[in-house]
Every structure is written in structure tokens, then in C-alpha cells.
Coordinates of C-alpha atoms in Angstrom, one line a residue:
M1 CA 24.8 3.5 7.0
N2 CA 24.5 0.7 4.1
L3 CA 21.0 -0.1 3.5
L4 CA 19.7 -3.0 1.3
V5 CA 15.9 -2.6 0.2
I6 CA 14.1 -5.5 -1.3
P7 CA 10.6 -4.5 -2.5
K8 CA 7.9 -6.6 -4.2
V9 CA 7.6 -4.3 -7.1
F10 CA 10.2 -1.8 -8.4
P11 CA 9.5 1.5 -6.7
R12 CA 9.6 4.0 -9.6
Q13 CA 8.5 7.4 -9.3
S14 CA 5.8 7.4 -11.9
V15 CA 3.6 4.8 -10.4
I16 CA 0.8 5.1 -7.8
G17 CA 0.3 2.9 -4.7
G18 CA 3.0 1.1 -2.8
P19 CA 5.8 1.7 -5.2
I20 CA 5.6 5.5 -4.9
L21 CA 5.6 5.3 -1.1
I22 CA 8.7 3.0 -1.1
H23 CA 10.2 5.5 -3.7
H24 CA 9.8 8.3 -0.9
R25 CA 11.4 6.2 1.7
I26 CA 14.4 5.6 -0.4
K27 CA 14.9 9.2 -1.5
N28 CA 14.5 10.7 1.8
L29 CA 16.7 8.2 3.6
S30 CA 19.5 8.8 0.7
K31 CA 19.0 12.5 1.5
M32 CA 19.8 11.7 5.2
G33 CA 23.1 9.9 4.2
Y34 CA 22.2 6.3 3.8
R35 CA 24.2 4.4 1.0
I36 CA 21.2 2.5 -0.6
T37 CA 21.1 -0.7 -2.7
V38 CA 17.8 -1.8 -4.2
L39 CA 17.2 -5.4 -5.1
A40 CA 13.8 -5.8 -7.0
P41 CA 11.8 -7.9 -9.4
A42 CA 11.2 -6.2 -13.0
S43 CA 8.2 -7.1 -15.0
S44 CA 8.4 -4.5 -17.8
D45 CA 10.7 -2.7 -20.1
E46 CA 9.7 0.5 -18.3
E47 CA 11.1 -0.7 -15.1
H48 CA 14.4 -1.6 -16.7
T49 CA 14.7 1.9 -18.3
D50 CA 13.4 3.9 -15.2
R51 CA 16.1 6.3 -13.9
S52 CA 13.9 8.0 -11.2
L53 CA 15.9 6.3 -8.3
D54 CA 19.4 6.5 -9.7
A55 CA 20.3 9.8 -8.0
Y56 CA 19.4 8.0 -4.6
C57 CA 21.0 4.7 -4.8
Q58 CA 24.4 3.4 -4.8
D59 CA 23.2 0.4 -6.8
I60 CA 20.0 -1.0 -8.3
V61 CA 19.8 -4.7 -9.3
L62 CA 16.9 -5.7 -11.2
I63 CA 15.9 -9.4 -11.8
D64 CA 13.3 -10.3 -14.4
S65 CA 10.2 -11.7 -12.7
P66 CA 9.2 -15.2 -13.7
R67 CA 6.5 -15.7 -16.0
G68 CA 3.2 -17.0 -14.5
R69 CA 3.7 -20.4 -13.0
T70 CA 1.5 -23.4 -13.8
P71 CA -0.4 -25.0 -10.9
R72 CA 2.0 -28.0 -11.2
Q73 CA 5.2 -25.8 -11.0
V74 CA 3.6 -24.1 -7.9
K75 CA 3.0 -27.4 -6.3
E76 CA 6.6 -28.6 -7.1
L77 CA 8.1 -25.5 -5.4
E78 CA 5.8 -25.8 -2.6
A79 CA 7.2 -29.2 -1.9
T80 CA 10.8 -28.1 -2.3
L81 CA 10.6 -24.9 -0.4
N82 CA 7.9 -25.8 2.3
R83 CA 6.3 -22.7 1.7
P84 CA 2.5 -22.0 1.0
P85 CA 1.5 -21.3 -2.7
F86 CA 0.6 -17.6 -2.0
F87 CA 4.4 -17.0 -1.7
L88 CA 5.2 -18.8 -4.9
S89 CA 3.5 -16.8 -7.5
G90 CA 2.1 -13.3 -8.5
D91 CA 3.9 -10.1 -7.6
G92 CA 6.9 -10.9 -5.6
G93 CA 6.4 -14.6 -5.8
Y94 CA 9.6 -16.8 -5.1
N95 CA 12.2 -16.0 -7.9
P96 CA 15.3 -18.3 -7.6
Q97 CA 17.3 -15.7 -9.7
L98 CA 16.5 -12.8 -7.1
D99 CA 17.2 -15.3 -4.2
E100 CA 20.5 -16.0 -5.8
A101 CA 21.3 -12.3 -6.4
F102 CA 20.4 -11.6 -2.6
R103 CA 22.9 -14.2 -1.4
S104 CA 25.5 -12.6 -3.9
L105 CA 25.0 -9.2 -2.4
L106 CA 25.3 -10.6 1.0
A107 CA 28.5 -12.3 0.1
G108 CA 30.3 -9.2 -1.3
N109 CA 28.9 -6.4 0.7
F110 CA 28.1 -5.4 4.3
Y111 CA 24.7 -3.8 5.1
D112 CA 23.8 -2.2 8.4
A113 CA 20.2 -3.1 7.7
I114 CA 18.0 -4.9 5.2
I115 CA 14.5 -4.1 4.6
A116 CA 12.0 -6.4 2.9
E117 CA 9.3 -4.1 1.8
Y118 CA 5.9 -6.1 1.7
S119 CA 5.7 -9.4 3.6
M120 CA 6.1 -11.3 0.5
M121 CA 9.5 -10.3 0.3
G122 CA 10.4 -11.5 3.7
Q123 CA 10.7 -15.1 2.5
Y124 CA 14.3 -14.1 1.1
L125 CA 15.2 -12.9 4.7
E126 CA 13.9 -16.0 6.3
G127 CA 15.4 -18.3 3.9
A128 CA 18.9 -16.7 4.3
K129 CA 18.8 -16.1 8.0
D130 CA 21.8 -18.3 8.6
I131 CA 24.1 -16.5 6.4
I132 CA 22.9 -12.9 7.3
P133 CA 25.5 -11.2 9.6
R134 CA 24.4 -11.0 13.2
D135 CA 25.3 -7.3 13.2
T136 CA 22.9 -6.5 10.3
M137 CA 19.4 -5.4 11.3
T138 CA 16.7 -7.3 9.4
I139 CA 13.3 -5.8 8.9
I140 CA 10.0 -6.9 7.3
S141 CA 7.7 -3.9 6.4
V142 CA 4.3 -5.4 6.7
H143 CA 2.1 -3.6 4.0
E144 CA -0.6 -6.3 4.6
C145 CA -1.1 -9.2 7.1
Y146 CA -1.9 -11.9 4.7
T147 CA -3.4 -14.4 7.3
Q148 CA -5.8 -11.5 8.3
A149 CA -6.6 -10.7 4.8
F150 CA -7.5 -14.4 4.0
R151 CA -9.8 -14.5 7.0
Q152 CA -11.5 -11.3 5.8
R153 CA -12.1 -13.0 2.5
V154 CA -13.6 -16.0 4.3
S155 CA -15.9 -13.7 6.3
K156 CA -17.0 -12.3 2.7
G157 CA -18.0 -15.8 1.7
E158 CA -15.0 -16.9 -0.2
D159 CA -14.2 -20.6 0.0
I160 CA -10.8 -21.0 1.5
S161 CA -10.0 -23.9 3.6
E162 CA -8.9 -23.5 7.2
Q163 CA -6.0 -25.7 6.5
A164 CA -4.7 -23.4 3.9
I165 CA -5.0 -20.7 6.2
E166 CA -3.2 -22.3 8.8
K167 CA -0.4 -23.2 6.6
L168 CA -0.2 -19.3 5.6
Y169 CA -0.2 -18.4 9.2
D170 CA 2.6 -20.8 10.1
Y171 CA 4.9 -19.5 7.3
E172 CA 3.9 -15.9 7.6
F173 CA 4.6 -15.8 11.2
R174 CA 7.8 -17.9 11.0
M175 CA 9.1 -15.0 8.7
Y176 CA 8.3 -12.5 11.3
R177 CA 10.0 -14.3 14.0
S178 CA 13.2 -14.8 12.0
V179 CA 13.7 -11.2 11.6
D180 CA 15.0 -8.3 14.2
M181 CA 12.1 -5.9 13.6
V182 CA 8.7 -5.9 12.0
L183 CA 7.1 -2.7 11.0
S184 CA 3.4 -2.2 10.4
L185 CA 1.9 1.0 8.6
T186 CA -0.7 1.6 11.3
R187 CA -1.3 1.0 15.1
E188 CA -4.3 -1.0 13.9
D189 CA -2.3 -3.5 11.8
M190 CA 0.2 -3.7 14.8
E191 CA -2.6 -4.8 17.1
V192 CA -3.7 -7.4 14.6
L193 CA -0.1 -8.9 14.3
I194 CA 0.1 -8.9 18.1
R195 CA -3.2 -10.5 18.6
L196 CA -2.3 -13.5 16.2
A197 CA 1.2 -13.9 17.7
P198 CA 1.6 -12.2 21.1
D199 CA 5.3 -13.3 21.4
L200 CA 6.1 -10.6 18.7
K201 CA 5.2 -7.8 20.9
G202 CA 8.6 -6.7 21.6
K203 CA 9.8 -6.5 18.1
I204 CA 6.8 -4.9 16.2
G205 CA 6.8 -1.0 15.6
V206 CA 4.7 1.4 13.5
V207 CA 6.4 3.4 10.8
H208 CA 3.5 4.9 8.6
H209 CA 4.2 5.9 4.9
G210 CA 4.1 9.4 3.7
V211 CA 2.9 11.7 1.0
D212 CA 4.5 14.4 -1.1
T213 CA 2.5 17.2 0.1
T214 CA 4.1 19.6 -2.3
F215 CA 3.5 17.7 -5.3
Y216 CA -0.2 17.2 -4.6
R217 CA -0.9 20.7 -3.5
R218 CA -3.5 22.6 -5.9
P219 CA -1.7 25.3 -8.0
V220 CA -4.9 27.4 -8.3
E221 CA -8.5 27.7 -6.7
K222 CA -10.7 24.9 -8.1
S223 CA -14.1 25.3 -9.5
W224 CA -16.7 24.2 -6.8
N225 CA -19.6 23.7 -9.4
S226 CA -18.9 20.0 -10.4
K227 CA -19.9 16.9 -8.4
N228 CA -17.4 14.3 -9.4
I229 CA -16.9 11.4 -6.9
L230 CA -13.6 9.5 -7.2
F231 CA -12.2 6.2 -6.0
L232 CA -8.6 5.4 -7.1
G233 CA -6.5 2.2 -6.6
N234 CA -4.8 -0.6 -8.2
F235 CA -7.4 -3.0 -9.5
Q236 CA -4.9 -6.0 -9.6
H237 CA -5.4 -5.8 -5.8
Y238 CA -8.6 -7.3 -5.1
P239 CA -9.8 -5.2 -2.1
N240 CA -10.0 -2.2 -4.5
V241 CA -12.4 -4.1 -6.8
N242 CA -14.4 -5.0 -3.9
A243 CA -14.5 -1.3 -2.8
V244 CA -15.9 -0.1 -6.2
Q245 CA -18.6 -3.1 -6.1
N246 CA -19.6 -2.1 -2.4
F247 CA -20.1 1.6 -3.6
M248 CA -22.3 0.5 -6.6
K249 CA -24.3 -1.9 -4.5
H250 CA -24.9 0.2 -1.3
C251 CA -24.4 3.9 -2.5
W252 CA -24.8 4.7 -6.1
E253 CA -28.5 4.2 -6.7
R254 CA -29.5 6.7 -4.0
I255 CA -26.7 9.3 -4.7
S256 CA -27.7 9.3 -8.5
K257 CA -31.2 10.1 -7.6
E258 CA -30.7 12.8 -5.2
V259 CA -27.7 14.4 -7.1
P260 CA -28.8 13.8 -10.9
D261 CA -25.5 15.5 -12.1
A262 CA -23.1 13.5 -9.9
I263 CA -20.5 11.4 -11.8
F264 CA -18.6 8.5 -10.3
Y265 CA -15.1 7.8 -11.5
A266 CA -13.1 4.6 -10.7
I267 CA -9.5 5.0 -11.9
G268 CA -6.6 2.6 -11.5
F269 CA -4.4 -0.2 -12.8
A270 CA -6.1 -2.8 -14.8
P271 CA -9.9 -2.5 -14.2
P272 CA -11.4 -5.9 -14.5
P273 CA -14.4 -6.8 -16.8
E274 CA -16.8 -6.8 -13.8
L275 CA -15.9 -3.2 -13.2
L276 CA -15.7 -2.2 -16.9
A277 CA -19.2 -3.6 -17.3
L278 CA -20.4 -0.9 -15.0
R279 CA -19.6 2.0 -17.4
S280 CA -22.2 4.3 -18.4
N281 CA -22.3 8.1 -19.1
R282 CA -22.2 8.9 -15.4
I283 CA -20.1 5.8 -14.2
I284 CA -16.5 6.3 -15.7
V285 CA -14.2 3.4 -15.2
R286 CA -10.8 3.7 -16.7
E287 CA -7.1 2.7 -16.7
G288 CA -4.8 5.1 -14.8
G289 CA -1.7 4.8 -12.8
A290 CA 0.8 7.5 -13.8
H291 CA 1.6 9.8 -11.0
S292 CA 1.0 13.0 -12.6
N293 CA -2.2 11.7 -14.2
V294 CA -3.5 10.5 -10.9
R295 CA -2.9 14.0 -9.3
D296 CA -5.1 15.5 -12.2
A297 CA -7.8 13.1 -11.4
Y298 CA -7.8 14.2 -7.8
W299 CA -7.6 17.7 -8.7
K300 CA -10.9 17.5 -10.9
S301 CA -12.7 15.7 -8.3
D302 CA -15.0 16.8 -5.5
V303 CA -15.3 14.0 -3.1
F304 CA -13.1 11.0 -2.5
V305 CA -14.8 7.7 -1.3
A306 CA -12.9 4.7 0.4
P307 CA -15.6 2.1 0.8
V308 CA -13.0 -0.4 1.7
E309 CA -13.8 -3.7 3.6
L310 CA -10.9 -5.8 2.8
G311 CA -7.2 -5.8 3.2
G312 CA -5.0 -3.9 5.7
G313 CA -2.1 -1.4 5.8
F314 CA -1.9 2.4 5.0
R315 CA -3.8 3.5 2.1
G316 CA -1.7 5.9 0.2
K317 CA -4.6 7.1 -1.9
M318 CA -6.1 8.6 1.4
L319 CA -3.1 10.6 1.9
E320 CA -2.9 11.7 -1.7
A321 CA -6.6 12.6 -1.8
M322 CA -6.0 14.6 1.7
A323 CA -2.9 16.4 0.2
C324 CA -5.0 17.5 -2.8
G325 CA -7.7 19.0 -0.4
L326 CA -10.4 16.4 -1.3
P327 CA -13.1 15.8 1.4
I328 CA -13.3 12.0 2.3
V329 CA -15.9 9.6 3.1
S330 CA -14.4 6.4 4.5
T331 CA -15.0 3.2 6.2
R332 CA -13.1 2.6 9.5
L333 CA -10.9 0.3 7.8
A334 CA -9.6 2.7 5.0
A335 CA -9.0 5.3 7.6
F336 CA -6.6 3.0 9.8
G337 CA -3.6 5.1 10.8
I338 CA -4.9 8.6 10.1
D339 CA -6.9 9.2 13.3
P340 CA -8.9 12.0 11.8
V341 CA -11.4 14.2 13.8
V342 CA -14.5 12.5 12.5
G343 CA -17.2 14.8 11.0
E344 CA -14.5 17.7 10.7
E345 CA -11.4 16.3 8.8
M346 CA -13.2 13.4 7.3
F347 CA -16.5 11.3 7.4
V348 CA -15.9 7.8 8.7
T349 CA -18.6 5.1 9.1
D350 CA -19.2 1.5 8.2
D351 CA -22.9 2.1 7.8
Y352 CA -23.5 2.5 4.1
N353 CA -26.8 4.5 4.7
E354 CA -24.7 7.0 6.5
F355 CA -21.9 6.7 4.0
T356 CA -24.3 7.6 1.2
G357 CA -25.7 10.5 3.2
Y358 CA -22.2 11.9 3.8
V359 CA -21.5 11.8 0.0
I360 CA -24.7 13.6 -0.7
R361 CA -24.2 16.2 1.9
L362 CA -20.7 17.1 0.5
L363 CA -21.9 17.4 -3.0
K364 CA -24.9 19.7 -2.2
D365 CA -23.2 21.8 0.4
I366 CA -20.3 23.6 -1.2
R367 CA -19.6 25.4 2.2
L368 CA -19.0 22.2 3.9
R369 CA -16.9 20.8 0.9
K370 CA -14.6 23.9 1.2
N371 CA -14.3 23.5 5.0
M372 CA -13.5 19.9 4.8
S373 CA -11.2 20.4 2.0
A374 CA -9.0 22.8 3.9
L375 CA -9.0 20.6 7.1
A376 CA -8.0 17.5 5.1
R377 CA -5.2 19.3 3.3
A378 CA -3.9 20.6 6.8
L379 CA -4.1 17.1 8.2
S380 CA -2.1 15.7 5.3
E381 CA 0.9 17.8 6.4
R382 CA 1.5 15.4 9.5
F383 CA 2.1 12.7 6.9
D384 CA 4.6 14.3 4.8
H385 CA 7.0 11.7 3.5
K386 CA 10.1 13.5 5.1
N387 CA 8.4 12.7 8.6
A388 CA 8.0 9.1 7.8
A389 CA 11.7 8.6 6.6
K390 CA 12.7 10.4 9.9
K391 CA 10.8 7.9 11.9
L392 CA 12.3 4.7 9.9
D393 CA 15.8 6.2 10.6
Q394 CA 15.0 6.4 14.4
V395 CA 14.0 2.8 14.5
I396 CA 17.3 1.8 12.7
Q397 CA 19.5 3.9 14.7
A398 CA 17.7 2.8 18.1
Y399 CA 18.4 -0.8 17.2
H400 CA 22.1 -0.3 16.5
R401 CA 22.6 1.7 19.6
K402 CA 21.4 -1.3 21.6
Q403 CA 23.8 -3.8 19.9

């Protein structure tokens, strides 16, 4: 089968988060016989020179991302395209050159399926719906429902008008209605989409992301004498910034008093000034996004915390931490899609007093830490990236059998 993948960012192997998850999808589908073309924005020289996908793709088309648009330029595009401003700037924001390249690929090639990875890229499928062949399956892989994310931000006190959210909803769900299949990463995210648009129920499915369990397996027995707490994420994504702030506000003071040798690490892309200002000898905030460096950070840690209150989707960092055998303390939102045995494979709570207590227990009780480490590692095997690719293949094959 010929497959066209349009991701929001180029999915090179060396980068954490969404890109590496998409990289695994492409790699495994290629090994299953798919002939894959990737059309992606490129925002750096590293992306133009990266060769990590070459062995798995028939073709890779990279289009330079537009530089930051001024508010006036965004307003002009909004009027021209009749799309909300959110879709016109930032990662994956509308790029006329990418749109032109997409239409050129459609004119010169046949694809059995086209997948827009991240809802942001669904705008290209919606905009070209009249020229996409009827026997080409169109898919939007929803990593996060933007309407839901904006409503979460309002619930936390952010000033976003109801009119802006309604405009976002209208366009976001117009995109979903324009394609053949909408894929969410978790059952909970699927339920959110159906609640917001019940008419979509028949075309929404769940295909979770996966993790390279072999890559993350610890090579040797670790020392259990340290007390390192880790949070990892892309800090260009605000829910990750908010998660660190939640931990510092609700958990750190008590942990630091009861476990005076505990150290908290917040590692990820582009930590903003408000996080850098937290740094001390026991609070380490630093840049980190390379795949191998991230693995090393997991291996040197003792407890992974996920005090996430915003956003949606399947958090790859949870799977990576599990694959490294890290005990996890998580909010319910961060654990969506994993369905752990709570209290055995993972601690899950939205009560920060309980959250803090679980972290302290794990730091003080080496036996508990070892037991939960082994169970977390075993649970991660269920989410190996090969299984996730097989599920996506089943979705595509089932669609074409019905045609």
C-alpha cells in the first residue's frame, strides 16, 4: 500500500515526544510492506540533514516552515482561509508552500491512505477534500483535541473568549467530518471527541502510540541509593510547563523536608524563564531533547512524576519511563490510555497531598520502588511500538475491505 504521512514536525529519530512516536509508526509500517512518503515542515538544518527515516521511505519532502507571522499577517490569512488563528501560526501553522506540495503529490501519485499526524495538519486534508480520490482513505490522527485543550485553559483562569473557542470548535470538527477516519490516542480522548460531536461516533477509533522497549531497557542493575525525581517534556508545549509548576507549588516543599537528599530534575526542550528561575542545588532545570540523552536521564532517576492537568493525548514520556523501569506517580489525565493497576503498576491520583505522599513513600522504601519498577517495565511491553503499528495497519486494511 502507498501511504502519505503529513506530520506537524519532521519525525526524526533523535527527538523526544511526538516525533519519535511517529517515527516508530513509519518504521514499522514500512517493515510491513507499506511504501511511505513523508511530507513535513522543516524548521532547522538538522531536519534537512537528518537521514534516520531514509531507509523506511520512498520519498521525503521537506518544506521550510514560514518564519513567525505578525498579528496582521495572521489576521489577513484568517480572512482569506476562513480558519481560526490557532491554525495559522506556530508548529504546523498553515504553510502555502506545503499546501502546494501536497496538491502536487496528489496530482502525480496515488495513495491508498493519507494520515495527518496532529490535528493541525488536518487542515490540508480538509482544504483539498474535493481533489483527493474517493478511494484514498483520509485519516486525522488526533494527538490533542484543541477545543478541549482551550476549555481546560479557561478552567485554569486563562482569558479566552467563548467566541474564539466556538470558532475553533467549528473548524476543528469540520476537519474531522471531512475525513474518513479520526484516530485518537486513548479511549478517554475518543470519548471527549464523541461528547463534543456525537455524529462522529462511527468514524472514530483508538490507535495508541508505542515505545521502543528494547532501546529503553536498562543494560545493568541500577543503584538504589539515589533519590532523583524526574519530569521530562517539551516545554514549548505549555501543559508541560504547567506540570512542573504544579509539582513545585503542591509537592516540592513537603518532599524536600521529609527527604532532604531528594533532587528534582525538569528536563526538556526550551525551558522558559519561569522554570529556569526555579533552579537551585536540588532543583535542576535544563535543556534536553536528544533521544539517547533522555534515556540516560531516565536511567539515572528513581521516580518519575507526571503532575499533568492540561492537554490530552497519549504521553510518550509515560511509556518511556515505564520501559526504563521507573516507578511513576501520575495524575489521572497523564495516565489516560495506559489503564494501570493503580497502587501496583503505578500510583495515580489528582489529590496533591496523596501525590506527594506516594513520591515520599517511593523515595524512602527501596523494596516498594523495586517492585513497582519491575511491574512498570512489564506493563510497557503491552505498548511496544510494533503492536501500535499493527493496530494502525488493521484500521487501514479494514477500511479498504469495506470499499
